[in-house]
Tab-separated table of N, CA and C in Angstrom:
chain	number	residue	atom	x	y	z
A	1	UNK	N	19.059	-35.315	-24.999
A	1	UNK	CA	18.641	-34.036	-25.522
A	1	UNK	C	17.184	-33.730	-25.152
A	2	UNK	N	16.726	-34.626	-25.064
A	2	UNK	CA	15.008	-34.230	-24.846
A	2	UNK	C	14.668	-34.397	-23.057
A	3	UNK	N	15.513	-34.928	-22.364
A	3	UNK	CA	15.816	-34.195	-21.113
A	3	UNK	C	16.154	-33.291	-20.804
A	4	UNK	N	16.912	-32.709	-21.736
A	4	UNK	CA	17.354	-31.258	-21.329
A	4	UNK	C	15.490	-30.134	-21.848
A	5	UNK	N	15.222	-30.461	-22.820
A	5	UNK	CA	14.336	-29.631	-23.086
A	5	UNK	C	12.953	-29.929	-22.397
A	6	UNK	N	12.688	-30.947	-21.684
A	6	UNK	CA	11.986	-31.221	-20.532
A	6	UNK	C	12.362	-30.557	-19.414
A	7	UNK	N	13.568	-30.331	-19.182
A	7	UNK	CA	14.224	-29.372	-17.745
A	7	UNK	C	13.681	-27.815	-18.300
A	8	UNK	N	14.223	-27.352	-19.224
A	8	UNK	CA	14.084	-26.357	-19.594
A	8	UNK	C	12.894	-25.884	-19.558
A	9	UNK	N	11.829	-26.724	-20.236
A	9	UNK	CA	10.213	-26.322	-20.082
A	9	UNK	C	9.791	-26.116	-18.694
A	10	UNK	N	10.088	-27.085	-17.318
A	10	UNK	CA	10.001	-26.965	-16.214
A	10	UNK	C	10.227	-25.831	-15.911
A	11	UNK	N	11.708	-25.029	-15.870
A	11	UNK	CA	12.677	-24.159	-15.429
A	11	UNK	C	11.551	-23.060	-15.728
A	12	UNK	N	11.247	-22.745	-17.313
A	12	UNK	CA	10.107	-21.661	-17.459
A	12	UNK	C	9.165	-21.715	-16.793
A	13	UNK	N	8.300	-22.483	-16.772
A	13	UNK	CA	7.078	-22.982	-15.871
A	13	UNK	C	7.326	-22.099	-14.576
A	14	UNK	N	8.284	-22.804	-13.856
A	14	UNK	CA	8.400	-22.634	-12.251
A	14	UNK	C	8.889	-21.211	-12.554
A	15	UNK	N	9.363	-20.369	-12.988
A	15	UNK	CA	10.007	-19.134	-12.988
A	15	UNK	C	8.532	-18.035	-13.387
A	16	UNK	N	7.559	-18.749	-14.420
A	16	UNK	CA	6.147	-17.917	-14.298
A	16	UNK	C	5.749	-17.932	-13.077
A	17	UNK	N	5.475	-19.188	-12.450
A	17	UNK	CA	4.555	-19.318	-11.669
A	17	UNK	C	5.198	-18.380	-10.265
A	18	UNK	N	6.361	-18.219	-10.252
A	18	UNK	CA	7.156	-17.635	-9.021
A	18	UNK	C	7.067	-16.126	-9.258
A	19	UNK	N	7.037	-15.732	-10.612
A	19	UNK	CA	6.932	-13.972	-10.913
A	19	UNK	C	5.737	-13.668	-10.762
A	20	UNK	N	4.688	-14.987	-10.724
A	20	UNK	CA	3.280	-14.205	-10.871
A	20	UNK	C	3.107	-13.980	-8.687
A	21	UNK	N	3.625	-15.337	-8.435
A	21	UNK	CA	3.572	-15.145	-6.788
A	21	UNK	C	4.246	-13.703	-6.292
A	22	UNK	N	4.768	-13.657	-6.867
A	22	UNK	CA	5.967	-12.401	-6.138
A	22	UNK	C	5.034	-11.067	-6.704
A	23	UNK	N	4.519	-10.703	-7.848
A	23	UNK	CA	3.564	-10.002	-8.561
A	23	UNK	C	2.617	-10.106	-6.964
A	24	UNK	N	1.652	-11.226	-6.921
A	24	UNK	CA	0.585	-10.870	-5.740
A	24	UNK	C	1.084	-10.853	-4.551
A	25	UNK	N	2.545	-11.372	-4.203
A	25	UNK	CA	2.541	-10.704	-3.174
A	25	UNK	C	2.839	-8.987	-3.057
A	26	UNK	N	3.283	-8.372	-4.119
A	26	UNK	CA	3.543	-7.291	-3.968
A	26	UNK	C	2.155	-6.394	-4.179
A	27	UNK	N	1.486	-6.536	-4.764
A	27	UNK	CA	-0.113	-6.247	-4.687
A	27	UNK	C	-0.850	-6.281	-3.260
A	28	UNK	N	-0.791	-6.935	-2.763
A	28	UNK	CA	-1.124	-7.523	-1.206
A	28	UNK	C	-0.804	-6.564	-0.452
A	29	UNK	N	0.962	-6.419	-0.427
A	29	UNK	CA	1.409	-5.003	0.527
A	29	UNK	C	0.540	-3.998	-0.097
A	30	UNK	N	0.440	-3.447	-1.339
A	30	UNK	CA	-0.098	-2.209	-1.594
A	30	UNK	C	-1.520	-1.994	-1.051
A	31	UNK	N	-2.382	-3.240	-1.267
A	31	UNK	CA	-3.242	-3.017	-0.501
A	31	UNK	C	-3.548	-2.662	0.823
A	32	UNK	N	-2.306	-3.956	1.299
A	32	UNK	CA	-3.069	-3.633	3.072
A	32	UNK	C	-1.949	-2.423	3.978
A	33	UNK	N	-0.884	-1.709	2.955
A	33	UNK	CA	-0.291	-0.766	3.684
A	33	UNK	C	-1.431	0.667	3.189
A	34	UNK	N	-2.308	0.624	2.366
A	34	UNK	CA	-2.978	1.458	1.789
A	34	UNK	C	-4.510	1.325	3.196
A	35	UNK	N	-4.521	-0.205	3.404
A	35	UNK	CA	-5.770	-0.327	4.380
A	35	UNK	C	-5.127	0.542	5.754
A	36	UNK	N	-3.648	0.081	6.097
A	36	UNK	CA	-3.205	0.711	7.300
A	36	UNK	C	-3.329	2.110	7.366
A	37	UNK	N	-3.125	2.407	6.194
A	37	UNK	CA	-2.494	4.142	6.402
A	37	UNK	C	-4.203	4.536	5.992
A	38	UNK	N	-5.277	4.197	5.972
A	38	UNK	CA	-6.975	4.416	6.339
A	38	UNK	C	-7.136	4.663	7.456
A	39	UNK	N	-5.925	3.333	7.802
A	39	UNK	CA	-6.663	3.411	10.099
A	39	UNK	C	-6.055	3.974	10.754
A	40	UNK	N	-4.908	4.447	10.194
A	40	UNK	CA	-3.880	5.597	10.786
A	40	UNK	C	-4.649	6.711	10.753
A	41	UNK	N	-5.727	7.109	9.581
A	41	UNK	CA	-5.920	7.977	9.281
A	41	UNK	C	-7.035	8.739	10.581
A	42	UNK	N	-7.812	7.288	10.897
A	42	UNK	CA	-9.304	7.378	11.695
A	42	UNK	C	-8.488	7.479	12.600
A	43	UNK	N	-7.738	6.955	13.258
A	43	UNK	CA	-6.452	6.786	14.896
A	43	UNK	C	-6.660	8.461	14.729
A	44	UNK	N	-5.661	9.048	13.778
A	44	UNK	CA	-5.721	10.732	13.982
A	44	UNK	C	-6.967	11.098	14.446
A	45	UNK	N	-8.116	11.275	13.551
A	45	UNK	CA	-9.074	11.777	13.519
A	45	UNK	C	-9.483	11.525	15.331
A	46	UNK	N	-9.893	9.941	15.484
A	46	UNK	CA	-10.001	10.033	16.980
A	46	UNK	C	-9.100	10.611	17.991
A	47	UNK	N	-7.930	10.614	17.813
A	47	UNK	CA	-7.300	11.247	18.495
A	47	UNK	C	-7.088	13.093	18.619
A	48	UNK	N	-7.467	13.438	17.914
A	48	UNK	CA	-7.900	14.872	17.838
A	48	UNK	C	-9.308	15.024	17.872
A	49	UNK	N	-9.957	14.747	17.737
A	49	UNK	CA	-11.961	14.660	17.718
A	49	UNK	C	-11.629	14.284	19.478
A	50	UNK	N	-11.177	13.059	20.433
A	50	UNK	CA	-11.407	12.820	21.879
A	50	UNK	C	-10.114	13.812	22.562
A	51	UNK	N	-8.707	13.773	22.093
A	51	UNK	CA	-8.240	14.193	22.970
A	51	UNK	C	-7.051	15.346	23.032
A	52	UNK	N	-7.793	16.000	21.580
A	52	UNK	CA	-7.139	17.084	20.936
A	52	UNK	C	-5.710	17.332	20.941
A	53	UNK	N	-5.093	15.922	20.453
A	53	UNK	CA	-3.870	15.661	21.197
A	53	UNK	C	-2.871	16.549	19.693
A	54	UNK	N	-1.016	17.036	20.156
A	54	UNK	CA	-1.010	17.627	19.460
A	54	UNK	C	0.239	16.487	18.509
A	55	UNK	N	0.596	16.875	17.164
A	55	UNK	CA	0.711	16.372	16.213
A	55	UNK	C	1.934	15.479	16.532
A	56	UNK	N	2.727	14.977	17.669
A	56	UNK	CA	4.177	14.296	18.285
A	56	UNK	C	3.165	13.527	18.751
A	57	UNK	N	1.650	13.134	19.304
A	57	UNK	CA	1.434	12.229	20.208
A	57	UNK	C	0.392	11.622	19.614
A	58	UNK	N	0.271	11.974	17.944
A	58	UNK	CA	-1.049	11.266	17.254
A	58	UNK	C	-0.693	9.904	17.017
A	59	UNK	N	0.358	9.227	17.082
A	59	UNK	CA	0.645	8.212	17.151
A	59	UNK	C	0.661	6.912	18.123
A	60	UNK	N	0.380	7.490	19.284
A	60	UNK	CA	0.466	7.066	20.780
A	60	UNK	C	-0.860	5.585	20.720
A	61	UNK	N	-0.516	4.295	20.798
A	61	UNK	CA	-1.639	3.661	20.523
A	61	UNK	C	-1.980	3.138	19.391
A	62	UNK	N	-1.324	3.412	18.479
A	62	UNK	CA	-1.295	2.961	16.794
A	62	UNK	C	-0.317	1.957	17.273
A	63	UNK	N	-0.944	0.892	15.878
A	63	UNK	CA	0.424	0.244	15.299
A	63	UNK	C	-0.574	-0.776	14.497
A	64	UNK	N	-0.121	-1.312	13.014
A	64	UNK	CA	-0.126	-1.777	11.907
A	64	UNK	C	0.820	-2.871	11.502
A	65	UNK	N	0.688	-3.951	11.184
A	65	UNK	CA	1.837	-4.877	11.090
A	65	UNK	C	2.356	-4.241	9.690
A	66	UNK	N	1.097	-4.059	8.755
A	66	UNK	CA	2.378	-3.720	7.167
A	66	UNK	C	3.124	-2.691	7.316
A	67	UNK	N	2.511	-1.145	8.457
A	67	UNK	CA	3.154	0.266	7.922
A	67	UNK	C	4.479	-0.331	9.221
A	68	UNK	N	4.575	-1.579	10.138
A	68	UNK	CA	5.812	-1.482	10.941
A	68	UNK	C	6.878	-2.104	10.047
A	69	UNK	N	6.182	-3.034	9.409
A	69	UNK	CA	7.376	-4.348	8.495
A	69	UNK	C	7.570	-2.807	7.162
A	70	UNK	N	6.912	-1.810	6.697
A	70	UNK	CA	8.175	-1.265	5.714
A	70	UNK	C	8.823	-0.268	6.682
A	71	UNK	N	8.551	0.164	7.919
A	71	UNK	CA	9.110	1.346	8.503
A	71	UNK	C	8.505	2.744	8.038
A	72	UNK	N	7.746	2.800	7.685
A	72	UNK	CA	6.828	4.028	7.653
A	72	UNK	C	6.721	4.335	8.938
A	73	UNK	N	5.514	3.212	10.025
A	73	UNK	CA	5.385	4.277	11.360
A	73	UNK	C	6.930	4.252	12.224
A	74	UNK	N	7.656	3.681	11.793
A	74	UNK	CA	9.173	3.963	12.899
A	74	UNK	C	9.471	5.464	12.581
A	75	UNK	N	9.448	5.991	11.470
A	75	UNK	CA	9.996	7.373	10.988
A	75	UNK	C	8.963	8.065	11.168
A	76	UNK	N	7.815	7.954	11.429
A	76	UNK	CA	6.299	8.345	11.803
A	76	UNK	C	6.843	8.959	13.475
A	77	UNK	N	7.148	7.902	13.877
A	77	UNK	CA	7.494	8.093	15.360
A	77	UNK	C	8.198	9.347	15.739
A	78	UNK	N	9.266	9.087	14.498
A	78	UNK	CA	10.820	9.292	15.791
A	78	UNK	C	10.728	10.702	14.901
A	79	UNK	N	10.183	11.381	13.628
A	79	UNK	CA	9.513	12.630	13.507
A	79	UNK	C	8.126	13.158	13.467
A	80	UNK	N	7.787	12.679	13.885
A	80	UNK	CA	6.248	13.342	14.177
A	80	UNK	C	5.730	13.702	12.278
A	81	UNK	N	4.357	13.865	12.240
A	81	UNK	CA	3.720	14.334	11.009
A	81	UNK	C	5.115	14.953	9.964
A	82	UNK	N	5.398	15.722	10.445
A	82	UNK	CA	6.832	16.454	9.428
A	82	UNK	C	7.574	15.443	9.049
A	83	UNK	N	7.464	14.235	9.817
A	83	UNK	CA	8.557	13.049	8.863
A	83	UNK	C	8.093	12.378	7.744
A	84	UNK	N	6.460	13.117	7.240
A	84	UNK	CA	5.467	12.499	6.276
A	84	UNK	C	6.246	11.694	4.936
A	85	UNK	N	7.120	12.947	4.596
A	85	UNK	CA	7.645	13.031	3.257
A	85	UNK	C	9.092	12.085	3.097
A	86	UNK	N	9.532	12.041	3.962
A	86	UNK	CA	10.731	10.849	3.749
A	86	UNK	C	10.482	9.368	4.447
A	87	UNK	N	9.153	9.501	5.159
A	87	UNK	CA	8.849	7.973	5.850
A	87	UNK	C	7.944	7.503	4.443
A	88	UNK	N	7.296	8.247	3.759
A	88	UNK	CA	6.651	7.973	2.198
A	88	UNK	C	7.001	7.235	1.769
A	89	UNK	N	8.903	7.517	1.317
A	89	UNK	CA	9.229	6.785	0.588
A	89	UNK	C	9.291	5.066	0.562
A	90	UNK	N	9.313	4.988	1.513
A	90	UNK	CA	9.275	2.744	2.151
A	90	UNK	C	7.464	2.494	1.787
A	91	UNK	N	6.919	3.714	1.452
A	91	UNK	CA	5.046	2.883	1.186
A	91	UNK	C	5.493	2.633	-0.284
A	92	UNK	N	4.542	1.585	-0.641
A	92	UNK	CA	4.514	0.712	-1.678
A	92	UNK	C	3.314	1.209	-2.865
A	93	UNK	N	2.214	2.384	-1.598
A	93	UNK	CA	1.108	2.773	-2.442
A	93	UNK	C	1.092	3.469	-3.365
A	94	UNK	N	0.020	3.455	-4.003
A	94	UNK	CA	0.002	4.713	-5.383
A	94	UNK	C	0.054	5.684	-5.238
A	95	UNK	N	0.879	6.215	-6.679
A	95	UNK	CA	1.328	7.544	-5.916
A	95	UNK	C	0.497	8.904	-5.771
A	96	UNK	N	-0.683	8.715	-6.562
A	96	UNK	CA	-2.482	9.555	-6.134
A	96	UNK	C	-2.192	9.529	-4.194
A	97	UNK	N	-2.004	8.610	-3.863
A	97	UNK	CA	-2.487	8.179	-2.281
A	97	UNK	C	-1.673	9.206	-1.522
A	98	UNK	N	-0.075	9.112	-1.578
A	98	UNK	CA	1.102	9.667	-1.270
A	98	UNK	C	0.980	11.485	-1.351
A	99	UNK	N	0.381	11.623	-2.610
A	99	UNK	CA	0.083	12.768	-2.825
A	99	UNK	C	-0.867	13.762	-2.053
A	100	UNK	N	-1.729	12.655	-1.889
A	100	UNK	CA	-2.844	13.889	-0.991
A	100	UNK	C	-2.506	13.365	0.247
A	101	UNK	N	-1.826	12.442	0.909
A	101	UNK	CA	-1.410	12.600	2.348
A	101	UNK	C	-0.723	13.489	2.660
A	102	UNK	N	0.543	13.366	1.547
A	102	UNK	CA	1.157	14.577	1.348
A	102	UNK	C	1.094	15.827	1.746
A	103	UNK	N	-0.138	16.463	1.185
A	103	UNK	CA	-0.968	17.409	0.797
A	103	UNK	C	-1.758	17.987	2.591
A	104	UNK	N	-2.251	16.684	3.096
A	104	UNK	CA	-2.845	16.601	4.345
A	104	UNK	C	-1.896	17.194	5.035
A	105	UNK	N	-0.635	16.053	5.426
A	105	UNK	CA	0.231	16.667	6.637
A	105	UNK	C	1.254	17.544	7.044
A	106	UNK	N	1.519	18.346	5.215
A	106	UNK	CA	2.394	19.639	4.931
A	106	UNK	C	1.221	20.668	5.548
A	107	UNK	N	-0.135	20.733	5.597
A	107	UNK	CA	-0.943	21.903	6.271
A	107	UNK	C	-1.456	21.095	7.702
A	108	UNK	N	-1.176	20.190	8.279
A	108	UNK	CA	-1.240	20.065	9.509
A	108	UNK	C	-0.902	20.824	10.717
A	109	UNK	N	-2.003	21.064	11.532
A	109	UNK	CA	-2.136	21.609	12.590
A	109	UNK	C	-1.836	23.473	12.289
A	110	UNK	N	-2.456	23.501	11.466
A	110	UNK	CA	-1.980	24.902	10.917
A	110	UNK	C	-3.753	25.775	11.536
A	111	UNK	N	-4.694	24.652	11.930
A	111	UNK	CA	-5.570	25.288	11.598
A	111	UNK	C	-6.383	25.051	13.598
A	112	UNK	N	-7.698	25.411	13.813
A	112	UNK	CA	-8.335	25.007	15.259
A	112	UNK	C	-8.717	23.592	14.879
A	113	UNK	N	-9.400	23.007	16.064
A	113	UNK	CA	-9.988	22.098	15.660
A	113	UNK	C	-10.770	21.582	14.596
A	114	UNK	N	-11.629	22.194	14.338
A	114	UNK	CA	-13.058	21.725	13.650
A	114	UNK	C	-12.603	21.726	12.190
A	115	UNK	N	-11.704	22.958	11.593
A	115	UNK	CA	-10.660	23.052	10.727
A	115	UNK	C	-10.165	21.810	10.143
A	116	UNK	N	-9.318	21.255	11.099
A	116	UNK	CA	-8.385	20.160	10.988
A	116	UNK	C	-9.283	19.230	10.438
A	117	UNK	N	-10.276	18.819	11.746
A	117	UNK	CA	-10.973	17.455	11.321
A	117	UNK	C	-12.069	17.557	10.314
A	118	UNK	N	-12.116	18.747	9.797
A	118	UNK	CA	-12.891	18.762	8.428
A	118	UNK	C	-12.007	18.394	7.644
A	119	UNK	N	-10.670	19.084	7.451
A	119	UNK	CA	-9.623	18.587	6.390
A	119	UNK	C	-9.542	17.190	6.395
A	120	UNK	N	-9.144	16.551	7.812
A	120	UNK	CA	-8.821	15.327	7.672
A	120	UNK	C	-10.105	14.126	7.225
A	121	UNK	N	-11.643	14.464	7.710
A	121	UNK	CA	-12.252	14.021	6.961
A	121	UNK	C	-12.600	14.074	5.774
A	122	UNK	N	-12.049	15.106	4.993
A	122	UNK	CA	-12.128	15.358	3.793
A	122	UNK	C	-10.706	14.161	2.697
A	123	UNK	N	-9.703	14.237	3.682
A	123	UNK	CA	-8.826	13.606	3.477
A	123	UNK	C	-9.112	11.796	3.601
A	124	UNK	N	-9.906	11.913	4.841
A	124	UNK	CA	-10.540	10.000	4.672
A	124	UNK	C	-11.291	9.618	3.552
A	125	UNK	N	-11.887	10.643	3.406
A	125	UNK	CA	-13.004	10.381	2.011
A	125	UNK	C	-12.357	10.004	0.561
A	126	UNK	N	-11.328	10.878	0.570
A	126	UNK	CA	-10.459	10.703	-0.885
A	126	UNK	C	-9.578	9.528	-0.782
A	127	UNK	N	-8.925	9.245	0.226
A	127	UNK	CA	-8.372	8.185	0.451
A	127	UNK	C	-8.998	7.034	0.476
A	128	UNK	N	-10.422	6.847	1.225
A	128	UNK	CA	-11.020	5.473	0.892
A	128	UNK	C	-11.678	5.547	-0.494
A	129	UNK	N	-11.966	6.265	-1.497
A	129	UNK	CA	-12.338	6.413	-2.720
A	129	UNK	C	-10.781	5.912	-3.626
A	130	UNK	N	-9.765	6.352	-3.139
A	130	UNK	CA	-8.584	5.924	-4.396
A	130	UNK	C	-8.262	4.579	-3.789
A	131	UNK	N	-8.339	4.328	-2.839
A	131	UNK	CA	-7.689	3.070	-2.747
A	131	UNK	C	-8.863	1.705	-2.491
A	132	UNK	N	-10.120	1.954	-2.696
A	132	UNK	CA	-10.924	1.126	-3.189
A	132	UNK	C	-10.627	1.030	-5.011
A	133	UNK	N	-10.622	1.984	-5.409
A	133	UNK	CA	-10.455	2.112	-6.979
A	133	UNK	C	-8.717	1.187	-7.178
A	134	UNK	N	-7.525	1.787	-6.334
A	134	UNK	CA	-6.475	0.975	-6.524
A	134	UNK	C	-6.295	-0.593	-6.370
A	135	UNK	N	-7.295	-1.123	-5.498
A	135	UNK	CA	-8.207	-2.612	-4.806
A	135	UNK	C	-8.146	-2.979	-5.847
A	136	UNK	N	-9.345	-2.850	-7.094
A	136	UNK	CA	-9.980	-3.132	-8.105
A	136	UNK	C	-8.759	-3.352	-8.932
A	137	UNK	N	-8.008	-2.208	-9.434
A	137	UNK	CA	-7.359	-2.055	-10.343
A	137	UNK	C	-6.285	-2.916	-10.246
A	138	UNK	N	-5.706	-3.578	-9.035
A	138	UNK	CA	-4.909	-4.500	-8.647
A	138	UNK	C	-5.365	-5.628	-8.531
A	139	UNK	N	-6.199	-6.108	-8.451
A	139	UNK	CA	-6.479	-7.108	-8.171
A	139	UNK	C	-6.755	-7.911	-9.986
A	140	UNK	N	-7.555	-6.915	-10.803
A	140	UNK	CA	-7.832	-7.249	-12.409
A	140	UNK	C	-5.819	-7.638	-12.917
A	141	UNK	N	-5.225	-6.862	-12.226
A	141	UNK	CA	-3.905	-6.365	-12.831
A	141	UNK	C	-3.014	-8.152	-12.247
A	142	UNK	N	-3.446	-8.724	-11.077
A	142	UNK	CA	-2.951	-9.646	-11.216
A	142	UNK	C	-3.544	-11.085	-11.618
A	143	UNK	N	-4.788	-10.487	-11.934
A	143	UNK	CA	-5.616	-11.548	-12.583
A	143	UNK	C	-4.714	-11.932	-14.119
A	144	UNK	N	-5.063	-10.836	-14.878
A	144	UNK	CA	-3.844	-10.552	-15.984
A	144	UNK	C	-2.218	-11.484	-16.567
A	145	UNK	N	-1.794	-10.617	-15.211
A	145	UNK	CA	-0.150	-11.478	-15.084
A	145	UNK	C	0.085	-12.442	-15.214
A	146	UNK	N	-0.934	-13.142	-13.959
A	146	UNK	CA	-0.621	-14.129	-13.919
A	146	UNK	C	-1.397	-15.437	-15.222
A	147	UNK	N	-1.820	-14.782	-15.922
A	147	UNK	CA	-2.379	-15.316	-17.335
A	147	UNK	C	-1.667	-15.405	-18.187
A	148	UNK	N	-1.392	-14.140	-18.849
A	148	UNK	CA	0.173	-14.006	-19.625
A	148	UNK	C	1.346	-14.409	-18.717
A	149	UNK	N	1.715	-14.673	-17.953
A	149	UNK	CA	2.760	-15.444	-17.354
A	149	UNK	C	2.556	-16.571	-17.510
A	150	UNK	N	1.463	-17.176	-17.499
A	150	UNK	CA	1.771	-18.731	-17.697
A	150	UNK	C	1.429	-19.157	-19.218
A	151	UNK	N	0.308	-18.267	-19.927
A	151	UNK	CA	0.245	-18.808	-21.111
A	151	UNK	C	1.168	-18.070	-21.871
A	152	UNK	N	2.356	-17.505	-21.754
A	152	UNK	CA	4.233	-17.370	-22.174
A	152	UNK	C	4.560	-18.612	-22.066
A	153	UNK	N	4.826	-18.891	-20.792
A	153	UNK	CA	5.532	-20.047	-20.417
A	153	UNK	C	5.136	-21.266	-21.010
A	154	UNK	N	3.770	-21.150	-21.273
A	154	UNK	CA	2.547	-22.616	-21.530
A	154	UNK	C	3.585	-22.564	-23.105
A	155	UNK	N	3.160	-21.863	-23.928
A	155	UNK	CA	3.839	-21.650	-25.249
A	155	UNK	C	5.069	-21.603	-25.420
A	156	UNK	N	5.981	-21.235	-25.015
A	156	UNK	CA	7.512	-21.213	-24.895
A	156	UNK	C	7.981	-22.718	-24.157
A	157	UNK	N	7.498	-23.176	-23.446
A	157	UNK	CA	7.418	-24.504	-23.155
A	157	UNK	C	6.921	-25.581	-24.646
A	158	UNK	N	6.028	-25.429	-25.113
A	158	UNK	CA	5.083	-26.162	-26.169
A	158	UNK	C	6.376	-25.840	-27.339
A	159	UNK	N	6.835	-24.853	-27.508
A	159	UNK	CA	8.530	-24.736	-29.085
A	159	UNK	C	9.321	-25.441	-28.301
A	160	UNK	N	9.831	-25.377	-27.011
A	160	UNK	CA	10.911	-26.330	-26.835
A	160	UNK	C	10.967	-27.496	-26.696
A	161	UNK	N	9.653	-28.456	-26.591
A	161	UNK	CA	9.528	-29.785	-26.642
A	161	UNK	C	9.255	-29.584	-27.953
């Protein structure tokens, strides 16, 4: 009997320690698909600031390991800017972030140059402001978890022995 409740204490243990891993790894994507879709952002900007290229070929030269592993830039690709709103859905980021990209590439290319890349620098600015703030807020958030995940387990372990 007191093998079994030695297994059991284990079983909790390893099942915190695996929700809190799976917790930072999912934090991790949000971050660095939030860092990608920054450098996607500057890729545009240079690519319209050098070669005023039009909105099917802002992609030409990009690529990101997180935005390829959820498929964001594949649907990026194969619709140009207009595929903003259903390639969205595979990002992992907050949904502040989603929103004003959103916001960005529903008035894309609507405007001349200088237009655009004011918007879109206006658009880098807000974006590296929320997702430094989402950084922070994730990172405290799995500091957290993974605290109450184990001191659950620490205690729920400690009644069953």
């Amino acid at each position: 009997m007191l093998y079994l409740r030695w297994c059991g204490a284990a079983l909790i243990m390893l099942c915190a320690l695996f929700c809190g891993r799976e917790y930072s790894a999912y934090a991790e994507r949000r971050i660095c698909e939030g860092a990608g879709l920054l450098a996607l952002l500057l890729h545009i900007e240079k690519m319209i600031d050098s070669y005023l290229a039009p909105g099917g070929e802002l992609l030409v030269g990009f690529s990101d390991e997180w935005l390829e592993k959820c498929g964001f830039l594949g649907k990026m690709r194969e619709g140009g800017v207009a595929a903003f709103p259903t390639a969205a859905d595979s990002l992992a980021v907050g949904e502040s972030i989603k929103k004003r990209l959103s916001d960005y590439f529903s008035g894309f290319g609507k405007g001349y140059k200088e237009s655009e890349l004011a918007r879109l620098r206006e658009c880098i600015s807000d974006c590296k402001k929320m997702l430094s703030e989402e950084r922070e807020e994730l990172e405290k958030s799995v500091k957290v978890t993974r605290a109450l995940l184990l001191g659950g387990a620490v205690g729920i372990a400690i009644l069953i022995i």
